[in-house]
Structure formats: structure tokens, C-alpha cells
Short mmCIF file of C-alpha atoms in Angstrom, two decimals:
data_model
loop_
_atom_site.label_atom_id
_atom_site.label_comp_id
_atom_site.label_asym_id
_atom_site.label_seq_id
_atom_site.Cartn_x
_atom_site.Cartn_y
_atom_site.Cartn_z
CA MET A 1 127.73 123.92 107.54
CA LEU A 2 124.72 124.59 109.71
CA ALA A 3 127.06 125.12 112.83
CA GLU A 4 128.29 128.30 111.11
CA TYR A 5 124.80 129.66 110.54
CA LYS A 6 123.79 132.81 112.49
CA VAL A 7 120.11 133.32 113.38
CA GLU A 8 120.69 136.95 114.44
CA SER A 9 117.79 139.19 115.56
CA TYR A 10 115.12 138.29 112.74
CA TYR A 11 112.57 135.75 112.89
CA ASP A 12 114.23 132.70 111.50
CA GLU A 13 111.89 130.10 110.02
CA MET A 14 114.23 127.16 110.40
CA PHE A 15 115.69 127.80 113.93
CA LEU A 16 114.68 128.95 117.30
CA ASN A 17 116.97 131.71 118.83
CA ARG A 18 118.87 129.01 120.75
CA GLY A 19 119.69 127.26 117.43
CA GLN A 20 117.30 124.35 117.78
CA ALA A 21 115.66 123.38 114.51
CA ARG A 22 111.80 124.08 114.39
CA SER A 23 109.72 120.96 114.20
CA ASN A 24 108.92 121.39 110.58
CA TYR A 25 112.57 121.35 109.56
CA THR A 26 113.97 118.70 111.79
CA SER A 27 114.37 116.01 108.98
CA LEU A 28 115.76 118.57 106.61
CA CYS A 29 118.39 119.79 109.35
CA GLN A 30 119.46 116.26 109.96
CA SER A 31 119.99 115.73 106.24
CA LEU A 32 122.03 118.96 105.78
CA GLU A 33 124.13 118.25 108.89
CA LYS A 34 125.30 114.80 107.39
CA MET A 35 126.02 116.35 103.96
CA PRO A 36 129.54 117.22 103.04
CA ARG A 37 130.04 120.77 101.68
CA ASN A 38 131.07 119.52 98.21
CA GLU A 39 128.11 117.34 97.89
CA PHE A 40 125.92 120.36 98.65
CA THR A 41 127.93 122.29 96.09
CA ARG A 42 127.38 119.54 93.48
CA LYS A 43 123.61 119.43 94.07
CA SER A 44 123.45 123.28 93.77
CA ASP A 45 125.34 123.16 90.60
CA THR A 46 123.11 120.33 89.13
CA ALA A 47 119.96 122.35 89.94
CA LYS A 48 121.39 125.38 88.11
CA LYS A 49 122.24 123.37 85.14
CA ALA A 50 118.77 121.73 85.12
CA LEU A 51 117.12 125.05 85.30
CA LYS A 52 119.18 126.41 82.43
CA ASN A 53 118.63 123.42 80.25
CA LEU A 54 114.94 123.98 80.78
CA GLY A 55 115.29 127.51 79.58
CA ILE A 56 113.44 129.05 82.54
CA THR A 57 114.24 132.65 82.02
CA PHE A 58 112.88 136.16 82.71
CA ARG A 59 113.53 139.45 81.07
CA VAL A 60 114.65 142.67 82.78
CA TYR A 61 113.19 145.70 80.91
CA GLY A 62 115.56 148.42 80.32
CA ASP A 63 118.79 146.29 80.67
CA PRO A 64 120.00 145.92 76.96
CA GLU A 65 123.21 144.23 77.88
CA GLN A 66 121.47 141.35 79.81
CA GLU A 67 117.87 141.37 78.81
CA GLU A 68 117.26 137.53 79.34
CA ARG A 69 118.43 135.63 82.57
CA ILE A 70 118.09 132.42 84.26
CA ILE A 71 116.43 133.24 87.57
CA PRO A 72 118.63 132.38 90.58
CA PHE A 73 117.38 129.35 92.44
CA ASP A 74 118.30 128.20 95.98
CA ILE A 75 118.10 124.60 96.89
CA ILE A 76 117.29 124.84 100.51
CA PRO A 77 113.61 124.43 100.63
CA ARG A 78 111.22 126.51 102.74
CA MET A 79 108.80 124.52 104.73
CA ILE A 80 105.37 125.20 106.07
CA GLY A 81 103.44 122.93 108.53
CA SER A 82 100.11 121.53 107.83
CA GLN A 83 98.18 123.33 110.52
CA GLU A 84 99.98 126.72 109.64
CA TRP A 85 98.98 126.10 105.94
CA THR A 86 95.48 125.33 106.72
CA ALA A 87 95.18 128.64 108.47
CA LEU A 88 96.76 130.61 105.59
CA GLU A 89 94.61 128.79 103.04
CA LYS A 90 91.50 129.75 104.98
CA GLY A 91 92.48 133.37 105.09
CA LEU A 92 93.47 133.53 101.36
CA LYS A 93 89.95 132.04 100.36
CA GLN A 94 88.30 134.57 102.49
CA ARG A 95 90.20 137.51 101.01
CA ILE A 96 89.69 136.50 97.39
CA LYS A 97 86.03 135.72 97.90
CA ALA A 98 85.51 139.07 99.43
CA LEU A 99 87.54 141.09 96.71
CA ASN A 100 85.68 139.23 94.01
CA LEU A 101 82.25 140.29 95.61
CA PHE A 102 83.69 143.89 95.71
CA THR A 103 84.66 143.92 92.16
CA HIS A 104 81.30 142.73 91.01
CA ASP A 105 79.49 145.29 93.17
CA ILE A 106 81.45 148.43 92.20
CA TYR A 107 80.91 147.62 88.47
CA ARG A 108 77.21 146.96 88.91
CA ASP A 109 75.62 148.72 91.88
CA GLY A 110 78.30 150.33 93.90
CA LYS A 111 76.60 149.54 97.19
CA ILE A 112 79.71 149.63 99.25
CA ILE A 113 80.23 153.23 98.02
CA LYS A 114 76.59 154.22 98.56
CA ASP A 115 77.07 152.89 102.10
CA LYS A 116 80.16 155.03 102.64
CA VAL A 117 82.57 152.13 103.53
CA ILE A 118 84.98 153.07 100.82
CA PRO A 119 85.55 156.70 99.48
CA PRO A 120 84.44 156.97 95.74
CA GLU A 121 87.74 158.55 94.82
CA ILE A 122 89.75 155.37 95.97
CA VAL A 123 87.80 153.33 93.39
CA TYR A 124 87.03 155.68 90.54
CA GLY A 125 90.39 157.35 90.84
CA SER A 126 92.15 154.05 90.51
CA GLU A 127 94.07 153.45 87.36
CA GLY A 128 92.83 149.93 87.40
CA TYR A 129 89.25 150.86 87.26
CA LEU A 130 87.80 150.39 83.87
CA LYS A 131 84.75 152.47 82.98
CA GLU A 132 84.10 150.17 80.09
CA SER A 133 83.45 147.32 82.31
CA GLU A 134 80.58 148.99 84.06
CA GLY A 135 77.26 147.07 84.16
CA LEU A 136 79.16 143.75 83.03
CA ASN A 137 78.12 140.45 84.40
CA PRO A 138 80.85 137.94 83.91
CA ILE A 139 80.10 134.19 83.86
CA ASN A 140 79.55 132.83 87.41
CA LYS A 141 80.00 136.44 88.63
CA THR A 142 83.63 135.87 88.80
CA TRP A 143 86.18 138.67 87.93
CA LEU A 144 89.15 137.48 89.78
CA HIS A 145 89.83 133.95 88.38
CA ILE A 146 93.55 133.73 89.01
CA SER A 147 95.37 135.75 91.79
CA GLY A 148 98.73 135.73 93.40
CA THR A 149 98.72 137.31 96.89
CA ASP A 150 102.03 138.33 98.34
CA LEU A 151 102.49 137.30 101.99
CA ILE A 152 105.41 138.16 104.48
CA ARG A 153 106.19 137.20 108.00
CA ASP A 154 107.10 139.78 110.57
CA SER A 155 109.61 139.74 113.57
CA LEU A 156 107.03 137.67 115.52
CA GLY A 157 106.48 135.05 112.64
CA GLU A 158 102.89 136.19 111.86
CA PHE A 159 101.93 136.28 108.33
CA HIS A 160 100.54 139.52 106.81
CA VAL A 161 99.39 140.32 103.25
CA LEU A 162 101.69 142.62 101.43
CA GLU A 163 99.58 143.14 98.42
CA ASP A 164 97.19 141.37 96.06
CA ASN A 165 97.96 140.61 92.33
CA LEU A 166 94.86 140.17 90.48
CA ARG A 167 95.58 141.24 86.90
CA CYS A 168 98.10 138.74 85.30
CA PRO A 169 100.07 137.47 88.27
CA SER A 170 103.19 135.48 87.37
CA GLY A 171 105.59 133.20 88.86
CA VAL A 172 103.67 129.75 89.12
CA SER A 173 105.95 128.22 86.40
CA TYR A 174 108.82 128.66 88.83
CA VAL A 175 106.80 126.73 91.38
CA LEU A 176 106.32 123.69 89.13
CA GLU A 177 109.76 123.56 87.60
CA ASN A 178 111.55 124.32 91.01
CA ARG A 179 109.64 121.23 92.48
CA GLU A 180 110.75 118.91 89.62
CA VAL A 181 114.43 119.90 90.02
CA MET A 182 114.20 119.38 93.84
CA LYS A 183 112.77 115.92 93.44
CA ARG A 184 115.88 115.13 91.18
CA ILE A 185 118.39 116.31 93.73
CA PHE A 186 116.72 115.36 97.07
CA PRO A 187 114.86 112.18 96.26
CA GLU A 188 115.60 110.89 99.70
CA LEU A 189 113.68 113.65 101.34
CA PHE A 190 110.63 113.21 99.02
CA GLU A 191 110.65 109.53 100.26
CA THR A 192 110.51 110.42 104.05
CA LEU A 193 108.49 113.61 104.19
CA MET A 194 104.88 114.02 103.12
CA ILE A 195 105.13 116.97 100.91
CA ARG A 196 101.99 118.20 99.26
CA PRO A 197 101.98 118.12 95.46
CA VAL A 198 102.03 121.03 93.04
CA TYR A 199 102.11 119.22 89.65
CA ASN A 200 98.39 119.17 89.42
CA TYR A 201 98.03 123.13 89.12
CA PRO A 202 97.57 123.07 85.34
CA ILE A 203 94.77 120.54 85.79
CA HIS A 204 92.94 122.84 88.25
CA LEU A 205 93.63 125.80 85.92
CA LYS A 206 92.31 124.01 82.93
CA SER A 207 89.21 122.98 84.87
CA MET A 208 88.59 126.39 86.17
CA LEU A 209 88.84 127.99 82.62
CA SER A 210 86.63 125.21 81.20
CA GLN A 211 83.88 126.17 83.65
CA LEU A 212 83.72 129.74 82.00
CA SER A 213 81.97 128.00 78.98
CA GLU A 214 78.76 126.17 78.59
CA LYS A 215 80.49 123.81 76.01
CA GLU A 216 81.50 120.33 77.15
CA ARG A 217 84.95 120.76 75.55
CA PRO A 218 85.46 124.57 75.00
CA ASN A 219 88.31 125.76 72.92
CA ILE A 220 90.71 127.42 75.48
CA VAL A 221 93.73 129.64 74.53
CA VAL A 222 96.46 131.30 76.31
CA LEU A 223 97.06 134.97 74.86
CA THR A 224 100.54 136.04 75.25
CA PRO A 225 102.33 139.42 74.32
CA GLY A 226 104.82 137.41 72.69
CA SER A 227 108.40 136.16 73.23
CA PHE A 228 109.88 139.39 74.51
CA ASN A 229 107.43 139.38 77.58
CA SER A 230 109.21 138.76 80.94
CA ALA A 231 106.87 135.86 81.61
CA TYR A 232 106.82 134.26 78.18
CA TYR A 233 108.39 131.04 79.40
CA GLU A 234 105.42 130.80 81.82
CA HIS A 235 102.68 131.42 78.97
CA SER A 236 104.13 128.56 76.96
CA LEU A 237 104.67 126.10 79.69
CA LEU A 238 101.09 126.49 81.00
CA ALA A 239 99.67 126.26 77.53
CA GLN A 240 101.68 122.97 76.98
CA GLU A 241 100.72 121.55 80.39
CA MET A 242 97.03 122.36 79.91
CA GLY A 243 97.01 121.00 76.30
CA VAL A 244 95.84 124.31 74.77
CA SER A 245 97.04 126.69 72.19
CA LEU A 246 99.31 129.59 72.95
CA VAL A 247 98.42 132.58 70.66
CA GLU A 248 99.36 136.06 70.12
CA GLY A 249 96.98 138.88 69.02
CA SER A 250 97.84 138.37 65.43
CA ASP A 251 96.75 134.72 65.68
CA LEU A 252 93.18 135.90 66.46
CA VAL A 253 90.42 137.59 64.56
CA CYS A 254 86.93 138.84 65.49
CA GLN A 255 83.98 138.33 63.14
CA ASP A 256 80.26 138.62 63.94
CA GLU A 257 81.01 139.47 67.64
CA LYS A 258 82.88 136.15 68.12
CA VAL A 259 86.55 135.28 68.44
CA TYR A 260 88.34 132.99 66.02
CA MET A 261 91.67 131.46 65.97
CA LYS A 262 93.61 131.13 62.62
CA THR A 263 94.53 127.56 61.77
CA THR A 264 95.76 125.76 58.82
CA SER A 265 92.35 124.28 58.25
CA GLY A 266 90.62 127.64 58.57
CA LEU A 267 89.03 129.72 61.39
CA LYS A 268 88.23 127.95 64.77
CA VAL A 269 86.03 129.61 67.31
CA VAL A 270 87.69 130.54 70.63
CA ASP A 271 85.49 130.10 73.87
CA VAL A 272 87.87 130.95 76.61
CA ILE A 273 90.96 133.19 76.78
CA TYR A 274 93.49 133.09 79.56
CA ARG A 275 94.90 136.42 78.82
CA ARG A 276 98.30 137.46 80.01
CA ILE A 277 97.94 141.03 78.37
CA ASP A 278 97.06 144.13 80.39
CA ASP A 279 93.64 145.72 80.04
CA ALA A 280 95.00 148.50 77.94
CA PHE A 281 96.39 146.43 75.26
CA LEU A 282 93.49 143.91 74.86
CA ASP A 283 91.59 145.77 72.04
CA PRO A 284 92.90 148.77 70.24
CA GLU A 285 89.33 149.78 69.15
CA ILE A 286 88.34 150.34 72.81
CA PHE A 287 91.57 150.95 74.65
CA ASN A 288 95.06 151.89 73.47
CA PRO A 289 94.55 152.53 69.50
CA GLU A 290 98.43 151.89 69.22
CA SER A 291 98.24 148.43 70.66
CA VAL A 292 99.56 145.70 68.37
CA LEU A 293 99.22 143.00 71.23
CA GLY A 294 95.46 142.57 71.30
CA VAL A 295 92.54 141.98 68.91
CA LYS A 296 90.15 144.33 67.37
CA GLY A 297 86.60 143.54 68.45
CA LEU A 298 87.70 141.31 71.43
CA PHE A 299 86.03 143.53 74.02
CA GLU A 300 82.78 143.60 72.14
CA ALA A 301 82.84 139.85 71.77
CA TYR A 302 83.36 139.55 75.59
CA THR A 303 80.61 141.91 76.56
CA LYS A 304 78.13 139.90 74.29
CA GLY A 305 79.07 136.85 76.30
CA ASN A 306 80.56 135.10 73.20
CA VAL A 307 84.00 134.64 74.69
CA ALA A 308 85.16 134.41 78.30
CA LEU A 309 88.25 136.33 79.63
CA ALA A 310 90.42 135.48 82.55
CA ASN A 311 90.85 137.63 84.50
CA ALA A 312 88.08 139.74 83.69
CA PRO A 313 88.87 143.31 82.28
CA GLY A 314 88.72 145.75 85.18
CA ALA A 315 89.94 143.20 87.77
CA GLY A 316 92.81 145.52 88.60
CA VAL A 317 90.91 147.86 90.57
CA ALA A 318 90.77 145.37 93.37
CA ASP A 319 94.58 145.25 93.78
CA ASP A 320 95.14 148.94 93.78
CA LYS A 321 97.52 149.72 96.55
CA ALA A 322 95.46 152.50 97.88
CA LEU A 323 92.42 150.06 97.96
CA TYR A 324 94.52 147.56 99.94
CA ALA A 325 94.13 149.58 103.04
CA TYR A 326 90.29 148.97 102.81
CA VAL A 327 90.36 145.23 102.36
CA PRO A 328 89.54 144.43 106.02
CA GLN A 329 86.48 146.61 105.73
CA ILE A 330 85.57 144.99 102.49
CA ILE A 331 85.86 141.51 103.98
CA LYS A 332 83.64 142.73 106.94
CA TYR A 333 81.12 144.32 104.55
CA TYR A 334 80.48 141.46 102.09
CA LEU A 335 81.12 138.49 104.49
CA GLY A 336 80.47 139.73 108.05
CA GLU A 337 83.88 138.44 109.16
CA ASP A 338 86.93 139.83 110.49
CA ALA A 339 90.05 139.45 108.12
CA LEU A 340 91.80 136.34 108.99
CA LEU A 341 94.95 137.52 107.36
CA PRO A 342 96.05 141.03 108.55
CA ASN A 343 97.19 143.82 106.47
CA ILE A 344 100.21 146.05 107.01
CA GLU A 345 99.52 149.39 108.50
CA THR A 346 99.13 151.70 105.60
CA PHE A 347 99.15 155.50 105.16
CA LEU A 348 97.24 156.99 102.27
CA CYS A 349 98.98 160.08 100.90
CA SER A 350 95.54 161.03 99.51
CA ASN A 351 94.67 161.69 103.19
CA GLU A 352 96.01 165.07 104.34
CA LYS A 353 96.79 163.76 107.83
CA ASP A 354 98.49 160.63 106.53
CA CYS A 355 100.51 162.54 103.91
CA LYS A 356 101.75 164.99 106.59
CA TYR A 357 102.93 162.02 108.72
CA VAL A 358 104.63 160.36 105.56
CA LEU A 359 106.44 163.51 104.62
CA GLU A 360 107.70 163.94 108.09
CA ASN A 361 108.90 160.32 108.66
CA MET A 362 110.12 159.17 105.22
CA LYS A 363 113.33 157.78 106.63
CA ASP A 364 111.47 155.14 108.58
CA LEU A 365 108.85 154.21 106.02
CA VAL A 366 108.53 152.21 102.76
CA VAL A 367 106.76 154.46 100.07
CA LYS A 368 105.08 152.78 97.13
CA ALA A 369 103.48 154.07 93.86
CA THR A 370 99.94 152.79 93.90
CA ASN A 371 100.21 151.36 90.34
CA GLY A 372 103.80 150.08 90.78
CA SER A 373 104.99 146.53 90.38
CA GLY A 374 108.08 144.42 90.03
CA GLY A 375 109.79 146.14 92.81
CA TYR A 376 109.68 149.38 90.90
CA GLY A 377 108.30 152.74 92.34
CA ILE A 378 109.32 151.79 95.85
CA MET A 379 111.50 153.80 98.17
CA ILE A 380 112.72 152.08 101.43
CA GLY A 381 113.40 154.84 103.83
CA PRO A 382 116.13 153.43 105.92
CA LYS A 383 118.18 152.41 102.95
CA ALA A 384 117.43 155.22 100.55
CA SER A 385 119.85 158.13 99.90
CA GLN A 386 118.82 161.74 100.63
CA GLU A 387 118.56 162.22 96.92
CA GLU A 388 116.07 159.35 96.39
CA LYS A 389 113.99 160.64 99.62
CA ASP A 390 113.94 164.18 98.14
CA LYS A 391 112.85 162.89 94.79
CA PHE A 392 109.84 160.87 96.35
CA ARG A 393 108.99 163.85 98.52
CA SER A 394 108.56 165.92 95.43
CA MET A 395 106.54 163.19 93.63
CA ILE A 396 104.26 162.97 96.69
CA GLN A 397 103.59 166.55 96.99
CA GLU A 398 102.87 166.90 93.31
CA ASN A 399 100.36 164.00 93.25
CA PRO A 400 99.75 162.55 96.65
CA LYS A 401 96.98 160.29 95.34
CA LYS A 402 99.44 158.10 93.65
CA TYR A 403 101.34 157.02 96.75
CA ILE A 404 100.97 155.16 99.97
CA ALA A 405 103.53 154.38 102.71
CA GLN A 406 104.02 151.50 105.25
CA PRO A 407 106.25 150.87 108.19
CA VAL A 408 109.37 148.81 107.34
CA ILE A 409 108.68 145.13 108.39
CA SER A 410 111.68 142.91 109.43
CA LEU A 411 110.78 140.20 107.08
CA SER A 412 111.51 136.60 108.14
CA ARG A 413 114.71 134.95 107.08
CA VAL A 414 115.40 131.43 105.94
CA PRO A 415 118.70 129.63 105.40
CA THR A 416 120.09 130.17 101.97
CA TRP A 417 123.13 128.77 100.14
CA VAL A 418 125.29 131.82 99.29
CA GLU A 419 128.57 130.83 97.42
CA ASP A 420 129.99 128.20 99.63
CA SER A 421 128.19 128.78 102.93
CA ILE A 422 124.57 129.01 104.47
CA GLU A 423 123.44 132.54 105.44
CA GLY A 424 120.14 134.08 106.26
CA ARG A 425 118.14 135.92 103.55
CA HIS A 426 114.79 137.60 103.62
CA VAL A 427 111.77 136.03 101.76
CA ASP A 428 108.14 136.54 101.05
CA LEU A 429 105.56 134.10 99.66
CA ARG A 430 103.09 134.22 96.71
CA PRO A 431 100.46 131.51 96.87
CA PHE A 432 98.40 131.14 93.61
CA ILE A 433 94.61 131.06 94.01
CA LEU A 434 92.03 129.96 91.35
CA HIS A 435 88.26 131.07 91.81
CA GLU A 436 86.46 128.07 90.60
CA LYS A 437 82.77 127.99 90.02
CA ASP A 438 81.86 126.42 93.33
CA ASP A 439 85.01 126.59 95.20
CA ILE A 440 88.45 128.44 95.58
CA TYR A 441 91.61 126.43 95.21
CA VAL A 442 94.88 127.42 96.73
CA LEU A 443 98.08 125.80 95.31
CA PRO A 444 99.80 124.29 98.28
CA GLY A 445 102.84 126.55 99.03
CA GLY A 446 103.31 128.86 96.18
CA LEU A 447 106.46 130.80 94.95
CA THR A 448 108.95 131.74 97.75
CA ARG A 449 111.14 134.67 96.45
CA VAL A 450 114.32 135.32 98.29
CA ALA A 451 116.36 138.61 98.41
CA LEU A 452 119.92 137.20 97.60
CA LYS A 453 121.69 140.38 98.30
CA LYS A 454 122.77 140.57 101.91
CA GLY A 455 120.54 142.66 103.96
CA SER A 456 118.16 143.60 101.08
CA LEU A 457 114.30 143.36 101.55
CA VAL A 458 113.54 143.43 97.88
CA VAL A 459 112.87 139.89 96.55
CA ASN A 460 111.82 140.57 92.95
CA SER A 461 113.81 138.87 90.44
CA SER A 462 114.19 142.03 88.38
CA GLN A 463 115.81 143.50 91.40
CA GLY A 464 118.50 140.76 92.19
CA GLY A 465 116.03 138.19 93.88
CA GLY A 466 115.80 134.42 93.40
CA THR A 467 113.44 131.63 94.22
CA LYS A 468 113.07 128.61 96.66
CA ASP A 469 110.74 125.51 96.42
CA THR A 470 108.18 125.83 99.06
CA TRP A 471 107.15 122.47 100.91
CA VAL A 472 103.91 122.18 102.60
CA ILE A 473 104.11 119.23 104.94
CA GLY A 474 100.88 117.20 104.80
CA ASP A 475 99.58 114.78 107.41
CA THR A 476 97.85 112.29 105.16
CA ASN A 477 98.94 112.88 101.50
CA ASN A 478 102.24 111.30 100.69
CA VAL A 479 101.91 111.97 96.80
CA LYS A 480 104.79 114.30 95.70
#
């Protein structure tokens, strides 16, 4: 099957241009070369059935005919070497540390703005900025407890940060379940390769959440919007793996500036909430009065220090796509270091010169709404119709502050099983990071999302993408 594979002109993560396997992939290639096509098809079908039986689904909003889907999964793993991962891990820790210091600063003193490192409108004009969080001092001064940073590789194989997800990042459930499926269908590879484990992510997550309370055994809950949310499966899986309660807003009540969970034996105080609800819906008394997802009085209980929230309300200001352009300066300002993971060149339409350039070169750029997510609010110039380009042009001219643009990056490709053959498909990577009290933990590997449509650069599941298992090859740890 690999003999038919075409590397083409992209950076291929498995093969060198001359068709020789890269060192990380040697063992995998040898196994694939020995495997009959029908055996590979059988393994792929087994994986699909396993994921279907597990009920790993996601929902596509606005698609009434097919609201709930089984996310596509490709059984050819993506592999990252030990040294390469060590460098990525170091860069991710640096980035989250700096962004957390930034978030604490802008809600307390705003020194970075007073020192004119960042224009005030970039911060205070962000939809993620929460005026109600001004002056707050979260436990351990941590705002960004859980994050998922999207990485891509360019045509030279260099990793770049595509964006930071610091509100309610999702996808870690796919990492956990994909790994379990892969261990079933490729047990021989897990016997011979030293693949770093991912099963202990819920253990690290619970430990980090526990550190947000002074109690020895705090009552932790996962707050979900409910079963119709696109990531509900993940909410329930993480609650189950941590051994904590999964609750909706209606399961909680606030009294005397404290939060309680309704139980069959009465009210039970809640100490820590891992919330998977956006800021606007957390507390109808403070934010959106029409919200039925949150809890009245929750924000007051939080500000009084009687309950901890992860992530902290207002954390979204640090992942605004306009602020993204200033992250290298943020790292330099707070840490005195150069960014270890580079950004992609970014043009801010709020800047008159940048806006002019964007409007004149839309056919060559990726244009994004600063508050967009899930692959929505994006225009990829080379693939966009004239109607789409005209639409984005009008939106930029009407409200330039809401848009940024970046050059089109030739994302790296990895071999992917498509129907009955192996073809190259573009991928990104979302490592998950936990900001613990005294350390920052990065889950080895993270979620590889793959654009299953030929030639597509959009990897989001809502836009036709799928997932792969990501193997970080360790040099000492042989526990899978």
C-alpha cells in the first residue's frame, strides 16, 4: 500500500522526499508494508465499530438532518520523536505561563498596557474581556487552568502556534478513547515501541482541580450545558474518569454566597467547578439574563472565594485572535525570553495599513473573525469564491476590528487511510495543558485533527475533519 503513496510537494511527516521513512516512523512503515490490504481494512472497520459502540459523538449545530455524528477516525498514527516533543513541551509551558501572567495583570493593574506594549483597544475591545472580573484574584493567581493550543507545521516542518484555546477547549476525550482503540488493533506496536501514555490525563486534571481548594477532599463537579452540547460526551467521560459529579445548572443552587449541589440526601456544598459553559451563560443575574444553563448567584459565590471556577471567568481575553499577534511581546514582557514557538505572521484589520494590505490581497490570505471558532468565520482566499471574498470584504470594511488575516500555510501532511488506499492529508495538533499550582503539565501528544477532504486545510470535525492517535515516542518510559 505504501508503494502507491505520493509524497508530493508538501512536508510529509512520515517520508523524506525520496520516499525513505523518517526515523520515528521506521517500525510503523515496516508493519504497514507487511500488512495485507484486507487486514488493514479489517482493522479500520474494527476501530470504527469500537468508537461507535463507545458512543463517541459530536453535534453539528444548524444541521437538523444529521445533528449527532460519530467522529471519523484514521488508524494510521501520527508520531513525534522524544527530542522534538521535549522542545514543543517547553515552548507550550512558556506560552501558557506568560498568558496567565498577562491575564492576571490586565484584570488587576494593567501594567503591560501602561507600558504601551499592547494597545488598550486590543484588550478592552475584545469580546473575551470581562469587566466583571476586574480586580479579582483567583486561587494561586491562575486564570488559565486548562488550555488547548493549536499547532501546525509549515512546508519546512517547523511548528507554529495557530491559535490559543483558553475558554472551554474540547477534544481530549478523543485522545483518550482513540488510544484505547489503537491498543486493541495494534497491540504488537505497543509491545515494541515506547509510546508515552495518555491514560493519566484525568488523574492530572483532578489533581489540578483539587489544588483550587484548601479542603483535603474538595467536592468537584463538571458543569455541562447538557446533552445537546457538541462536547457532552467529553463532559460525561471526564466526570466519570475523575470520579466526580456531572451536573447541569438546574442541579446547583446558591445560598449564602455558596454553591450547593442538590442530592437525594439534601444540599451538598460544591468547592470546585470545572465549567464547560461560556462566560455569558454562567450566571443570569450578572451576564445573560435569559440563560437557563447557569446558576443564579454563582459569580458572587466565586468572587467571595467560596467556590473555584476553571477556567476563570474572563480567561477568553487571552485567546482573542487579535491579541494573538502580540503573544511574542507578552512572553518577552513577563518572562524576558524570546518565544520558543513562533506565531504565524498576522495582519490586524484594526490597523489601517494592515487592513489596506488585507483588502488588496484577500485572494492570498486566510481571513478570520477574531471571535470565531470551530472552523466558522474563516475565509481561505485561494479556495474562496468571488462571492465569499466580496462578502468578507464588506464585513471587514464595516467592522475592521473584528477581523485578522494570515498568509496561507502549506500544512504538513501525514499518510491517511482513505477508502481503500493510503493518501496524504493535512493535519494540525492540539496538545492539552494543565496549569497546576507549582508546575505546568502537557499531555504527551494531544489531538491530531486531519482534513479528510482531499486538498482541504480545514481540520475541524464540524467541517468534515477527523482524528488520529498521536504517539510521542519516549526514550525511557515503556508504559502505554
